[in-house]
Amino acid sequence: MDKTALITGASAGLGKEFARQLAAQGYQLVLVARNPEPLQATAAELQHDYGVQTLVLPADLSKPEAPRQIFTSLETQGLHIDYLVNNAGIAGPDLLTDRDWQVHSRFFELMMVSVAQMCHLFAPGMQERGMGRIINIASVAGRIPRSGNSNYGPAKAYLIALSEELSLTLRGSGVKVCALCPGFTHTEFHQRAGLTAMKNSLPKWLWYDADVVVREGLQAIEKNKSVYISGRLYRWLDPLFQSVFTRRLFFISDRRNQSGTP
Ligand SMILES: NC(=O)c1ccc[n+]([C@@H]2O[C@H](COP(=O)([O-])OP(=O)(O)OC[C@H]3O[C@@H](n4cnc5c(N)ncnc54)[C@H](OP(=O)(O)O)[C@@H]3O)[C@@H](O)[C@H]2O)c1
C-alpha cells in the first residue's frame, strides 16, 4: 500500500521542498496551507514530475479548529498518515510592541498549539501501526535567546523540547520524531515578513538552500536524531551557542540592538 505524507506550509519554501523530496521517495501527498491556488499549483507540479497522488487541504493553522478538521477529513477518506511534517510558520509579531493580543494568540496557535495538536492527533495511529515519522520544523533561533521580538525563538524552543520528549516517549514504537533546526534559508519567509533588507544585509555564506536543509532533515530522522541542526556552519556554531561565553557575547551585541530572525 502507498505511504502518505502530510506537509503543512507545503506551497512554498521548505514545505514545498519536503513535498518534492518525499514525492521522489514515492509518498502520496497531503498538502496543507492557507491559500488554495499555490497549493494546487504545487500539487499539479509534483503529480506531473513524480506521478504521485496529491490531496490539497487548504487550512489556516492559526485557527484552533484547523488540526481537527484536517484529521477528520482524512479519516473520512480512509487515509492514514505515515509521515507528518509540521512546517508552516511565520516570523511573527513583537511581544511588547504589537498591542493586539489576538495577533499573538494566532501566532502561538500556528507555531506551537497546532503542532502539538497535530502530534496528538496523528502520532497514536502511527504508534498503533508500528511505523511513522514526525518532523517539526524549529530553528536555530530556538537554541539561543536573543533580544528581538520575544516570540519566535521561544516558540521554536518549545518545538525542540516537544520533539525531544515525544521522541523519548515513542522510542521503540517504530515512530521517530525530530526537530529540524534550520539557520537562514532561502525561501519566501523573510520577504513575507518584510525582512528583505535584513536578508540582503547579511553575508551570503550564512544562507542555505531549502533542498540541502530538507535532505539533511530526512536523513537525520532516519538516524534517530531527535534534534538536528541543519547546515555545517550552524552545526559548528551550535555548541558555541550553548556556552556561557557566547551567550555573554550575544548579550553585548544585542545591547547594540542587532537582530535577525532565522
Ligand atoms: N527560511 C528560514 O530562514 C527559516 C529558518 C529557520 C526556520 N524556518 C522555519 O521553516 C518553516 C517554513 O518556513 P519557510 O522559510 O519555508 O517559509 P515560507 O517560504 O514563507 O513558507 C511558509 C509556508 O507556510 C504556509 N503558512 C503560513 N501561515 C500559515 C497558516 N496560518 N496556516 C497554514 N499554513 C501557513 C504558507 O502558505 P500560505 O501563506 O498560503 O498559508 C507557506 O506555504 C517555518 O516554520 C519557519 O519558521 C525558516
CSV table of C-alpha atoms and ligand atoms in Angstrom, one decimal:
chain,number,residue,atom,x,y,z
A,1,MET,CA,0.0,0.0,0.0
A,2,ASP,CA,1.1,3.5,-0.7
A,3,LYS,CA,2.6,5.6,2.1
A,4,THR,CA,1.2,9.0,2.7
A,5,ALA,CA,3.0,12.2,3.9
A,6,LEU,CA,1.2,15.3,5.2
A,7,ILE,CA,3.1,18.5,5.0
A,8,THR,CA,1.9,21.8,6.4
A,9,GLY,CA,3.0,25.1,4.7
A,10,ALA,CA,3.6,23.0,1.6
A,11,SER,CA,3.0,25.7,-1.0
A,12,ALA,CA,6.4,27.5,-0.6
A,13,GLY,CA,9.9,27.3,0.8
A,14,LEU,CA,10.9,24.4,3.0
A,15,GLY,CA,7.4,22.8,2.9
A,16,LYS,CA,7.3,22.7,-0.9
A,17,GLU,CA,10.8,21.1,-0.9
A,18,PHE,CA,9.7,18.5,1.7
A,19,ALA,CA,6.8,17.7,-0.6
A,20,ARG,CA,9.2,17.3,-3.6
A,21,GLN,CA,11.7,15.1,-1.8
A,22,LEU,CA,9.0,12.9,-0.2
A,23,ALA,CA,7.3,12.6,-3.6
A,24,ALA,CA,10.6,11.5,-5.0
A,25,GLN,CA,10.6,8.7,-2.3
A,26,GLY,CA,7.1,7.6,-3.6
A,27,TYR,CA,4.9,9.1,-0.9
A,28,GLN,CA,1.4,10.2,-1.7
A,29,LEU,CA,1.0,13.7,-0.5
A,30,VAL,CA,-1.5,15.7,1.6
A,31,LEU,CA,-0.6,19.4,1.2
A,32,VAL,CA,-1.8,22.0,3.7
A,33,ALA,CA,-1.5,25.8,3.6
A,34,ARG,CA,-4.0,28.7,3.7
A,35,ASN,CA,-4.1,29.8,0.0
A,36,PRO,CA,-5.5,27.1,-2.3
A,37,GLU,CA,-4.1,28.4,-5.6
A,38,PRO,CA,-0.3,28.0,-4.8
A,39,LEU,CA,-1.1,24.6,-3.1
A,40,GLN,CA,-2.9,23.4,-6.2
A,41,ALA,CA,-0.1,24.6,-8.4
A,42,THR,CA,2.4,22.7,-6.2
A,43,ALA,CA,0.2,19.6,-6.3
A,44,ALA,CA,0.0,19.7,-10.1
A,45,GLU,CA,3.7,20.1,-10.4
A,46,LEU,CA,4.5,17.2,-8.2
A,47,GLN,CA,1.9,14.9,-9.8
A,48,HIS,CA,3.5,15.8,-13.2
A,49,ASP,CA,7.1,15.3,-12.0
A,50,TYR,CA,6.7,12.2,-9.8
A,51,GLY,CA,3.4,10.7,-10.7
A,52,VAL,CA,2.3,10.7,-7.1
A,53,GLN,CA,-1.3,11.2,-5.9
A,54,THR,CA,-1.9,14.5,-4.1
A,55,LEU,CA,-4.6,15.9,-1.9
A,56,VAL,CA,-4.9,19.6,-1.3
A,57,LEU,CA,-6.4,20.6,2.0
A,58,PRO,CA,-6.5,24.4,2.4
A,59,ALA,CA,-6.4,25.3,6.2
A,60,ASP,CA,-5.4,28.1,8.4
A,61,LEU,CA,-3.4,26.5,11.3
A,62,SER,CA,-3.7,29.7,13.4
A,63,LYS,CA,-7.3,28.8,13.9
A,64,PRO,CA,-7.9,26.3,16.7
A,65,GLU,CA,-10.3,24.1,14.8
A,66,ALA,CA,-7.9,23.5,11.8
A,67,PRO,CA,-6.0,20.4,13.0
A,68,ARG,CA,-9.1,18.5,14.0
A,69,GLN,CA,-10.7,19.4,10.6
A,70,ILE,CA,-7.7,18.1,8.7
A,71,PHE,CA,-7.7,14.9,10.8
A,72,THR,CA,-11.4,14.3,10.4
A,73,SER,CA,-11.3,15.0,6.6
A,74,LEU,CA,-8.5,12.4,6.2
A,75,GLU,CA,-10.3,9.9,8.4
A,76,THR,CA,-13.5,10.2,6.4
A,77,GLN,CA,-11.5,9.5,3.2
A,78,GLY,CA,-9.8,6.4,4.9
A,79,LEU,CA,-6.4,8.0,4.6
A,80,HIS,CA,-3.8,7.4,7.3
A,81,ILE,CA,-0.6,9.5,7.6
A,82,ASP,CA,2.8,7.8,7.8
A,83,TYR,CA,5.0,10.9,7.6
A,84,LEU,CA,4.0,14.2,9.2
A,85,VAL,CA,5.9,17.4,8.6
A,86,ASN,CA,4.8,20.3,10.8
A,87,ASN,CA,6.4,23.1,8.8
A,88,ALA,CA,4.0,26.0,8.4
A,89,GLY,CA,5.3,29.1,10.2
A,90,ILE,CA,5.8,32.9,10.1
A,91,ALA,CA,8.2,35.4,11.6
A,92,GLY,CA,5.5,36.7,13.9
A,93,PRO,CA,4.7,39.8,16.0
A,94,ASP,CA,6.7,41.6,18.7
A,95,LEU,CA,5.5,40.6,22.1
A,96,LEU,CA,5.9,44.0,23.6
A,97,THR,CA,5.2,46.5,20.8
A,98,ASP,CA,2.4,44.7,19.0
A,99,ARG,CA,-0.5,45.5,21.3
A,100,ASP,CA,-3.3,43.4,19.8
A,101,TRP,CA,-3.3,40.2,21.8
A,102,GLN,CA,-5.3,38.3,19.1
A,103,VAL,CA,-2.3,38.6,16.8
A,104,HIS,CA,-0.1,36.8,19.5
A,105,SER,CA,-2.8,34.3,20.2
A,106,ARG,CA,-3.0,33.3,16.5
A,107,PHE,CA,0.8,33.2,16.3
A,108,PHE,CA,1.0,30.8,19.3
A,109,GLU,CA,-1.8,28.7,17.8
A,110,LEU,CA,0.1,28.3,14.5
A,111,MET,CA,3.7,27.9,15.9
A,112,MET,CA,3.1,25.8,18.9
A,113,VAL,CA,-0.5,24.7,19.7
A,114,SER,CA,-1.3,23.4,16.2
A,115,VAL,CA,1.9,21.4,16.1
A,116,ALA,CA,1.2,19.8,19.5
A,117,GLN,CA,-2.3,19.0,18.3
A,118,MET,CA,-1.2,17.5,15.0
A,119,CYS,CA,1.2,15.2,17.0
A,120,HIS,CA,-1.7,14.5,19.4
A,121,LEU,CA,-4.0,13.5,16.5
A,122,PHE,CA,-1.6,11.6,14.2
A,123,ALA,CA,1.0,10.0,16.5
A,124,PRO,CA,-1.3,7.4,18.1
A,125,GLY,CA,-2.3,6.0,14.7
A,126,MET,CA,1.4,5.7,13.8
A,127,GLN,CA,2.1,4.1,17.1
A,128,GLU,CA,-0.7,1.5,16.5
A,129,ARG,CA,0.7,0.7,13.1
A,130,GLY,CA,4.2,0.5,14.5
A,131,MET,CA,5.6,3.0,11.9
A,132,GLY,CA,5.7,6.7,11.5
A,133,ARG,CA,7.8,9.8,11.1
A,134,ILE,CA,7.2,13.3,12.5
A,135,ILE,CA,9.5,16.3,11.7
A,136,ASN,CA,8.7,19.5,13.4
A,137,ILE,CA,10.5,22.5,11.8
A,138,ALA,CA,12.1,24.5,14.6
A,139,SER,CA,15.0,26.9,14.1
A,140,VAL,CA,18.5,27.7,15.4
A,141,ALA,CA,16.6,30.7,16.8
A,142,GLY,CA,15.2,28.2,19.4
A,143,ARG,CA,18.7,27.3,20.5
A,144,ILE,CA,19.8,30.7,22.0
A,145,PRO,CA,18.0,33.6,23.5
A,146,ARG,CA,18.4,36.9,21.7
A,147,SER,CA,16.9,40.3,22.1
A,148,GLY,CA,14.3,40.6,19.4
A,149,ASN,CA,10.5,40.0,19.1
A,150,SER,CA,10.5,37.6,22.1
A,151,ASN,CA,8.0,35.3,20.3
A,152,TYR,CA,9.8,33.5,17.5
A,153,GLY,CA,12.7,32.0,19.4
A,154,PRO,CA,10.7,30.8,22.4
A,155,ALA,CA,8.1,29.3,20.1
A,156,LYS,CA,10.8,27.3,18.3
A,157,ALA,CA,12.4,26.3,21.6
A,158,TYR,CA,9.0,24.8,22.5
A,159,LEU,CA,9.1,22.7,19.3
A,160,ILE,CA,12.6,21.5,20.2
A,161,ALA,CA,11.5,20.4,23.7
A,162,LEU,CA,8.3,18.8,22.4
A,163,SER,CA,10.1,16.8,19.8
A,164,GLU,CA,12.8,15.6,22.2
A,165,GLU,CA,10.2,14.5,24.7
A,166,LEU,CA,8.0,12.8,22.1
A,167,SER,CA,11.0,11.1,20.6
A,168,LEU,CA,11.8,9.6,24.0
A,169,THR,CA,8.2,8.7,24.7
A,170,LEU,CA,7.8,6.9,21.4
A,171,ARG,CA,11.2,5.2,21.4
A,172,GLY,CA,10.9,1.5,20.3
A,173,SER,CA,7.4,2.1,18.8
A,174,GLY,CA,8.6,2.5,15.2
A,175,VAL,CA,7.7,6.2,15.3
A,176,LYS,CA,10.5,8.7,15.1
A,177,VAL,CA,10.3,12.3,15.9
A,178,CYS,CA,12.8,15.1,15.1
A,179,ALA,CA,13.0,18.8,15.5
A,180,LEU,CA,14.8,20.1,12.4
A,181,CYS,CA,16.6,23.5,13.2
A,182,PRO,CA,17.5,25.4,10.1
A,183,GLY,CA,19.6,28.5,10.1
A,184,PHE,CA,19.0,31.2,7.5
A,185,THR,CA,17.4,29.5,4.4
A,186,HIS,CA,16.4,30.9,1.0
A,187,THR,CA,12.6,30.8,1.0
A,188,GLU,CA,9.8,33.3,0.9
A,189,PHE,CA,9.9,33.7,4.7
A,190,HIS,CA,11.9,36.9,5.0
A,191,GLN,CA,10.2,38.6,2.1
A,192,ARG,CA,6.7,37.8,3.6
A,193,ALA,CA,7.9,39.2,6.9
A,194,GLY,CA,9.2,42.5,5.4
A,195,LEU,CA,12.8,41.4,6.2
A,196,THR,CA,14.2,41.6,2.7
A,197,ALA,CA,16.6,44.5,3.7
A,198,MET,CA,17.8,42.5,6.7
A,199,LYS,CA,18.3,39.4,4.4
A,200,ASN,CA,20.3,41.5,1.8
A,201,SER,CA,22.5,42.9,4.5
A,202,LEU,CA,23.7,39.5,5.8
A,203,PRO,CA,26.7,37.7,4.3
A,204,LYS,CA,25.8,35.1,1.6
A,205,TRP,CA,27.7,32.3,3.4
A,206,LEU,CA,25.1,32.4,6.2
A,207,TRP,CA,22.4,31.2,3.8
A,208,TYR,CA,21.5,27.7,2.8
A,209,ASP,CA,19.2,26.4,0.0
A,210,ALA,CA,16.0,24.6,1.0
A,211,ASP,CA,16.9,21.4,-0.8
A,212,VAL,CA,20.0,21.0,1.5
A,213,VAL,CA,18.1,21.6,4.7
A,214,VAL,CA,15.3,19.2,3.7
A,215,ARG,CA,17.7,16.4,2.6
A,216,GLU,CA,19.6,16.7,5.9
A,217,GLY,CA,16.3,16.6,7.9
A,218,LEU,CA,15.0,13.5,6.1
A,219,GLN,CA,18.4,11.7,6.7
A,220,ALA,CA,18.6,12.9,10.4
A,221,ILE,CA,15.3,11.4,11.4
A,222,GLU,CA,16.3,8.0,10.0
A,223,LYS,CA,19.5,8.2,12.1
A,224,ASN,CA,17.2,8.7,15.2
A,225,LYS,CA,18.2,12.3,15.8
A,226,SER,CA,15.6,14.0,17.9
A,227,VAL,CA,17.1,17.4,17.3
A,228,TYR,CA,19.1,18.2,14.2
A,229,ILE,CA,20.8,21.5,13.3
A,230,SER,CA,20.9,21.7,9.5
A,231,GLY,CA,23.9,23.2,7.7
A,232,ARG,CA,27.6,22.5,8.6
A,233,LEU,CA,28.1,26.1,9.7
A,234,TYR,CA,25.2,26.1,12.1
A,235,ARG,CA,26.2,22.6,13.5
A,236,TRP,CA,29.6,24.0,14.2
A,237,LEU,CA,28.1,27.1,15.8
A,238,ASP,CA,25.5,25.3,17.9
A,239,PRO,CA,27.9,24.1,20.7
A,240,LEU,CA,29.2,27.7,20.9
A,241,PHE,CA,25.6,29.0,21.2
A,242,GLN,CA,25.2,26.8,24.3
A,243,SER,CA,28.3,28.2,26.0
A,244,VAL,CA,28.2,30.9,28.7
A,245,PHE,CA,30.9,32.8,26.9
A,246,THR,CA,29.0,33.0,23.6
A,247,ARG,CA,25.8,34.0,25.4
A,248,ARG,CA,27.7,36.8,27.0
A,249,LEU,CA,28.9,37.9,23.5
A,250,PHE,CA,25.4,37.8,22.2
A,251,PHE,CA,24.3,39.8,25.3
A,252,ILE,CA,26.8,42.5,24.4
A,253,SER,CA,26.0,42.6,20.7
A,254,ASP,CA,22.2,42.6,21.4
A,255,ARG,CA,22.7,45.7,23.6
A,256,ARG,CA,23.9,47.3,20.4
A,257,ASN,CA,20.5,46.3,19.0
A,258,GLN,CA,21.3,44.0,16.2
A,259,SER,CA,18.9,41.2,15.4
A,260,GLY,CA,17.7,38.8,12.7
A,261,THR,CA,15.2,36.0,12.5
A,262,PRO,CA,16.4,32.7,11.1
B,1,LIG,N1,13.6,30.5,5.9
B,1,LIG,C1,14.3,30.5,7.0
B,1,LIG,O1,15.4,31.1,7.1
B,1,LIG,C2,13.9,29.6,8.2
B,1,LIG,C3,14.9,29.4,9.2
B,1,LIG,C4,14.6,28.6,10.3
B,1,LIG,C5,13.3,28.1,10.4
B,1,LIG,N2,12.4,28.3,9.4
B,1,LIG,C6,11.0,27.7,9.6
B,1,LIG,O2,10.7,26.9,8.5
B,1,LIG,C7,9.3,26.8,8.3
B,1,LIG,C8,8.9,27.1,6.9
B,1,LIG,O3,9.3,28.4,6.6
B,1,LIG,P1,9.7,28.9,5.1
B,1,LIG,O4,11.0,29.6,5.3
B,1,LIG,O5,9.6,27.7,4.1
B,1,LIG,O6,8.6,30.0,4.8
B,1,LIG,P2,7.8,30.4,3.5
B,1,LIG,O7,8.6,30.2,2.3
B,1,LIG,O8,7.2,31.7,3.9
B,1,LIG,O9,6.6,29.3,3.5
B,1,LIG,C9,5.6,29.3,4.6
B,1,LIG,C10,4.5,28.3,4.2
B,1,LIG,O10,3.6,28.2,5.4
B,1,LIG,C11,2.3,28.5,5.0
B,1,LIG,N3,1.6,29.1,6.1
B,1,LIG,C12,1.9,30.3,6.7
B,1,LIG,N4,1.0,30.6,7.6
B,1,LIG,C13,0.1,29.6,7.7
B,1,LIG,C14,-1.1,29.3,8.4
B,1,LIG,N5,-1.6,30.1,9.3
B,1,LIG,N6,-1.7,28.1,8.2
B,1,LIG,C15,-1.2,27.2,7.3
B,1,LIG,N7,-0.2,27.4,6.5
B,1,LIG,C16,0.5,28.6,6.7
B,1,LIG,C17,2.5,29.4,3.7
B,1,LIG,O11,1.3,29.3,2.8
B,1,LIG,P3,0.1,30.3,3.0
B,1,LIG,O12,0.6,31.7,3.2
B,1,LIG,O13,-0.7,30.1,1.7
B,1,LIG,O14,-0.7,29.8,4.2
B,1,LIG,C18,3.7,28.7,3.0
B,1,LIG,O15,3.2,27.5,2.4
B,1,LIG,C19,8.7,27.8,9.3
B,1,LIG,O16,8.2,27.1,10.4
B,1,LIG,C20,9.9,28.7,9.7
B,1,LIG,O17,9.7,29.3,11.0
B,1,LIG,C21,12.6,29.1,8.4
